[in-house]
Coordinates of C-alpha atoms in Angstrom, one line a residue:
X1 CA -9.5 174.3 -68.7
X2 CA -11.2 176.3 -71.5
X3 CA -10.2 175.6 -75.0
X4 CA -8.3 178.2 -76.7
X5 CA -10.7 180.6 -79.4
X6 CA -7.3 182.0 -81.1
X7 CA -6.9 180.7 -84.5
X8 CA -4.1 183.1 -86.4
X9 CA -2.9 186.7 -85.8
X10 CA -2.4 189.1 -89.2
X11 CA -0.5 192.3 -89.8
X12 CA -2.2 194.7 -91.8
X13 CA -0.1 197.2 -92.9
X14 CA -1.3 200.9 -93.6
X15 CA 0.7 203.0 -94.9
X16 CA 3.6 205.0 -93.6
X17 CA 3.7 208.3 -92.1
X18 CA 6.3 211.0 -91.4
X19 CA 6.6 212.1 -87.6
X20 CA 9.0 213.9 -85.1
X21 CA 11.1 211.9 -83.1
X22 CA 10.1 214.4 -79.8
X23 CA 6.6 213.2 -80.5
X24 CA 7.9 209.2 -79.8
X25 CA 10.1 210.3 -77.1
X26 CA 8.9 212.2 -74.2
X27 CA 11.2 215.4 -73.2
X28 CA 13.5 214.7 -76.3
X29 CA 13.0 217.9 -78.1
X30 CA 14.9 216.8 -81.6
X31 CA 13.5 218.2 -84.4
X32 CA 14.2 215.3 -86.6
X33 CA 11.8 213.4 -87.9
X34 CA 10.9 209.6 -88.7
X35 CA 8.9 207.3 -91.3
X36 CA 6.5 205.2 -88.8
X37 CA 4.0 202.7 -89.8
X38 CA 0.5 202.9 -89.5
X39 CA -1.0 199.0 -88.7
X40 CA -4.0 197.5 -88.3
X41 CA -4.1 193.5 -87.0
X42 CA -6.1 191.2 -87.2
X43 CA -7.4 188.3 -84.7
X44 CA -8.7 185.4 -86.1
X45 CA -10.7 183.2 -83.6
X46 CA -13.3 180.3 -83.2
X47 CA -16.0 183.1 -81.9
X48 CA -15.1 185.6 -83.9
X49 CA -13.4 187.9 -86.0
X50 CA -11.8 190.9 -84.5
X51 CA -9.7 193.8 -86.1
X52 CA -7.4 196.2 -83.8
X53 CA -7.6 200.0 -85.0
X54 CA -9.0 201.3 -88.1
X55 CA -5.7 203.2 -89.4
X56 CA -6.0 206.3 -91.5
X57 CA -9.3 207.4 -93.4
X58 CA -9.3 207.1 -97.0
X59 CA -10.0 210.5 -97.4
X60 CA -7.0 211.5 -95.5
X61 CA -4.6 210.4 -97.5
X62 CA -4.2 212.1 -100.4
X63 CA -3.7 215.5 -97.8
X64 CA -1.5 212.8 -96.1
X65 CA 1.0 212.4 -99.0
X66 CA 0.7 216.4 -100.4
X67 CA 2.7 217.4 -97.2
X68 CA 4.5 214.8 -95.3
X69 CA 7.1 214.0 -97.7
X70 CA 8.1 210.8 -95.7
X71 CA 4.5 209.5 -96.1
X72 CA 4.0 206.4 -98.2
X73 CA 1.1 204.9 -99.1
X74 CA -0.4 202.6 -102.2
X75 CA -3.7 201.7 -102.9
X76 CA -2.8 198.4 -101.8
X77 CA -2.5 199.9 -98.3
X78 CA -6.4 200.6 -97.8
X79 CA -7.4 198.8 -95.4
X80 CA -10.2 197.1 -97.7
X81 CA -7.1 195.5 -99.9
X82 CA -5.6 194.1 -96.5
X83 CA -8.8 192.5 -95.5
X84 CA -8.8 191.0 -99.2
X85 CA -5.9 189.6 -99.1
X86 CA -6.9 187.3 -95.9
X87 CA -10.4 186.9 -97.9
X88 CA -12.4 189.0 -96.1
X89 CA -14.7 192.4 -96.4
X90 CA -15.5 194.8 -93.9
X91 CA -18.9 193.1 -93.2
X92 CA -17.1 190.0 -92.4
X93 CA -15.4 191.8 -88.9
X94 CA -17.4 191.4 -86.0
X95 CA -15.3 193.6 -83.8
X96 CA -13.0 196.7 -84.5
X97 CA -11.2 197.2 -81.1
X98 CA -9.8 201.0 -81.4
X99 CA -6.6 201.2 -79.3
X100 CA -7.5 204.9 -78.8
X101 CA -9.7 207.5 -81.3
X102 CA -6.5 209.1 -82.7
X103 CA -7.3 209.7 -86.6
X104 CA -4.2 207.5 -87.3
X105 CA -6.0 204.8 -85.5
X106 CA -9.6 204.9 -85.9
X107 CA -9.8 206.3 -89.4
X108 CA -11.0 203.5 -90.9
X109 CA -13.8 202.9 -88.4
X110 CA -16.5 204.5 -90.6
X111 CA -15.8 201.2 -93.3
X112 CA -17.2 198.8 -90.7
X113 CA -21.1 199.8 -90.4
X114 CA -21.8 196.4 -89.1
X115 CA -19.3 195.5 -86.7
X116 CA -19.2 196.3 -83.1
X117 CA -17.1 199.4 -82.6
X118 CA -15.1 198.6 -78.9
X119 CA -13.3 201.4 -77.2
X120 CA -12.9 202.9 -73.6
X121 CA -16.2 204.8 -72.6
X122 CA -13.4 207.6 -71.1
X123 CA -11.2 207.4 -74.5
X124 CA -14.8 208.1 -76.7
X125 CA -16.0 210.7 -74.2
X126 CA -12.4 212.7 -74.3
X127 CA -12.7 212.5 -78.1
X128 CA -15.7 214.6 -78.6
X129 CA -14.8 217.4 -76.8
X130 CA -10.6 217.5 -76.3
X131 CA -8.4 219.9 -74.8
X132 CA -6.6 222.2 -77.5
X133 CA -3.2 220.8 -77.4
X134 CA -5.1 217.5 -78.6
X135 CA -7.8 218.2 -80.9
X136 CA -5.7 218.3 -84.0
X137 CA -5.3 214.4 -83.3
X138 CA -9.3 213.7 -83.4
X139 CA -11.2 214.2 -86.5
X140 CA -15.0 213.7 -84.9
X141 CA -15.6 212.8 -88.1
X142 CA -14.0 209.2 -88.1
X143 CA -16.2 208.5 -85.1
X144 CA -19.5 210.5 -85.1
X145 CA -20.9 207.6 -87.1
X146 CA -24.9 207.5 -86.6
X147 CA -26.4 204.4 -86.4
X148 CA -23.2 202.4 -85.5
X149 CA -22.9 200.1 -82.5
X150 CA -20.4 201.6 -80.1
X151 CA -19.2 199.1 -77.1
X152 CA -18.4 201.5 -74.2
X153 CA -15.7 199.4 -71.8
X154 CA -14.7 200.7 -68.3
X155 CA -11.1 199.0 -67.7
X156 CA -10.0 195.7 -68.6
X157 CA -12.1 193.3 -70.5
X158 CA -12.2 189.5 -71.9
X159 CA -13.5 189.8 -75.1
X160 CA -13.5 185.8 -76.2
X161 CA -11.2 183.3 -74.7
X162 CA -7.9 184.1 -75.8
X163 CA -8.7 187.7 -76.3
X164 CA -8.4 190.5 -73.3
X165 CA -8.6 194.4 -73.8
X166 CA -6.2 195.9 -71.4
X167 CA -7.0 199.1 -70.5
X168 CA -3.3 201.4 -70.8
X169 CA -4.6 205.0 -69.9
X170 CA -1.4 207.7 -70.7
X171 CA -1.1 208.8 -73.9
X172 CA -4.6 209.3 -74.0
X173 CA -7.3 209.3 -71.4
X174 CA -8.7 205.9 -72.5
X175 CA -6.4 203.8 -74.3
X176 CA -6.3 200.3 -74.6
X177 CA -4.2 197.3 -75.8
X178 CA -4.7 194.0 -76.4
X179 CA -3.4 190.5 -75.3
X180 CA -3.9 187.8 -77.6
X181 CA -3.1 184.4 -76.9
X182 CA -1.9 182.7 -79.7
X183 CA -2.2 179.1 -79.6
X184 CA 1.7 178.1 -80.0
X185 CA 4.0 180.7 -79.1
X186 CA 1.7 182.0 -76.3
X187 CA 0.9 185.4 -75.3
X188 CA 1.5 188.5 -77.7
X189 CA 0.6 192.2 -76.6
X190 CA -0.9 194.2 -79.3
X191 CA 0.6 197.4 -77.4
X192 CA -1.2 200.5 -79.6
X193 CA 0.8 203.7 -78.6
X194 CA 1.3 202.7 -75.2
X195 CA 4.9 202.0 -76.1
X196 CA 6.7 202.1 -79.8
X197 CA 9.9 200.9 -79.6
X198 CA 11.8 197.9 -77.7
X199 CA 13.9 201.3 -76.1
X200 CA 10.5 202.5 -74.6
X201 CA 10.2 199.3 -72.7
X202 CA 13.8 198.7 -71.6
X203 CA 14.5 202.3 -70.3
X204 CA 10.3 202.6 -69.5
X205 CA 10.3 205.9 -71.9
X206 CA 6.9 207.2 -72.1
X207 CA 5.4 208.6 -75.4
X208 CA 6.5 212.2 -76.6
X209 CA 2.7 213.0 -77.5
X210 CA 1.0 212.0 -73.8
X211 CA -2.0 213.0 -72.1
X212 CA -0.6 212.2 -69.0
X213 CA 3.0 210.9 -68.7
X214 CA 2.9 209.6 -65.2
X215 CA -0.6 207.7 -66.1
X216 CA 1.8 206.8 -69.7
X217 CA 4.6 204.7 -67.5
X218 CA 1.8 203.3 -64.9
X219 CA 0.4 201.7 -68.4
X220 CA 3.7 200.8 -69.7
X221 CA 4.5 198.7 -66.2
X222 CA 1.8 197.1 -66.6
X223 CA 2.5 195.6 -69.9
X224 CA 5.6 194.8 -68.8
X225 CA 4.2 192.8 -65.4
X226 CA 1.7 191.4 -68.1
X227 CA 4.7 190.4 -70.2
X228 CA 6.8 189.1 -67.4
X229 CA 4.1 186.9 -66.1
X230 CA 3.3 185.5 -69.1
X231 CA 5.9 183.7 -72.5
X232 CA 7.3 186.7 -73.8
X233 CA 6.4 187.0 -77.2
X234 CA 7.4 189.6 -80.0
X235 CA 5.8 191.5 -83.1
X236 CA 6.8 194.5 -84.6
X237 CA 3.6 196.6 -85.6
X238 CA 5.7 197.0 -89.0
X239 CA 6.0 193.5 -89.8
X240 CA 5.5 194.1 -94.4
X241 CA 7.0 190.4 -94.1
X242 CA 3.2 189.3 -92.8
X243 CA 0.9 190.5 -94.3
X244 CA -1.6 188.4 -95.3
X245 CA -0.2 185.9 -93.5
X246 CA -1.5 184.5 -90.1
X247 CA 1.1 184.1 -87.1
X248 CA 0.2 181.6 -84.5
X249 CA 4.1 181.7 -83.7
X250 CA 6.5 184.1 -82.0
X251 CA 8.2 186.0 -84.5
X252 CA 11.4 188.9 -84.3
X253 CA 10.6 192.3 -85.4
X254 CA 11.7 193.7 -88.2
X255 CA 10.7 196.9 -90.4
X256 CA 11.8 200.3 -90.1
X257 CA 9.9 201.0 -86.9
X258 CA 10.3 198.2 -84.4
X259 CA 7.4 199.2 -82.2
X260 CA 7.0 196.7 -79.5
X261 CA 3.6 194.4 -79.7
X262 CA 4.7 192.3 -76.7

């Protein structure tokens, strides 16, 4: 039996954003719209150090908070201060696993020139040249970065013991979550934008903004078998209450957008 790598689990918050409910719920057309965070987390293990997604760009944000009235964001949300606060630098990540190249995901990648830069070979093919209804999402930008060392995965993949990339194809074409196995409370799903909210899950709602919504619920099953097979555990990816703070326990979301990390 191999010994567990997972060491702590942290929540970095980044920022809040303003966003349509349609775009959460798919075939809802309500105009209405909703504050949502935008998280990074952080996996703290015997091998290594590994952060998943980048958040937003620092260059995007003063647009960002100019015209989304519902956006909220303080210099203590830069993802630099986050790593701070858990005493650590860019340079000190080994890995930033991007759940998908969406510039409210990998905007930050461009801050880690060192680390190994791990996304789906289809999700960082698809980014570079996107269909039209999706191009406003990717800024090439964020990950045309010369000289960086990209880690092109083709489906699932065991990063270190403890640590699993689980490929979740849907709301884009190479999208990817992660299972971490935290040492107490057991098995926690790090779900990206394969599913938001606890609803999502229950009723198996896809995404409003989807590449492909049949490919969307295939992922979100899957998660859920994942889940089912394994301790259920629980974190909201707008947890304020932890950040900074490692989690090697199951804990109940909370924060004004309970989107499901399994």
């Amino acid at each position: 039996m191999r010994e567990m790598a997972v060491l702590g689990l942290y929540a970095l918050q980044n920022g809040f954003m303003g966003f349509e409910r349609s775009g959460l719920f798919y075939g809802e057309f309500s105009g209405d719209r909703v504050r949502i965070p935008i998280a990074c987390w952080l996996v703290r293990t015997s091998d290594a150090m590994i952060l998943f997604d980048a958040g937003l760009s620092p260059r995007a944000v003063p647009g960002l908070l100019r015209n989304d009235p519902l956006a909220r964001f303080t210099e203590e949300d830069l993802l630099v201060h986050r790593l701070d606060l858990v005493g650590l630098e860019p340079d000190n990540v080994d890995m930033v696993v991007l759940s998908h190249l969406h510039y409210d995901h990998a905007g930050g990648a461009a801050l880690f020139p060192k680390s190994e830069l791990v996304v789906q070979k289809d999700e960082y093919s698809y980014a570079h040249y996107p269909a039209s209804f999706f191009e406003s999402l990717y800024y090439r930008k964020n990950f045309d970065l010369p000289g960086y060392r990209w880690r092109l995965l083709d489906g699932d993949t065991e990063l270190v013991p403890g640590v699993t990339i689980l490929r979740s194809d849907g709301h884009t074409p190479g999208h990817q979550s992660l299972l971490v196995e935290l040492p107490e409370s057991g098995p926690v799903i790090l779900t990206g934008d394969a599913c938001y909210w606890h609803e999502h899950a229950d009723k198996e709602l896809v995404p409003g903004v989807v590449w492909n919504p049949t490919l969307a619920l295939h992922s979100l099953r899957k998660l859920k078998t994942y889940r089912a097979a394994r301790a259920r555990s629980d974190l909201s990816r707008s947890r304020p209450d932890l950040l900074g703070k490692p989690s090697s326990r199951r804990r109940t979301p909370t924060g004004s957008r309970a989107l499901v990390q399994w």
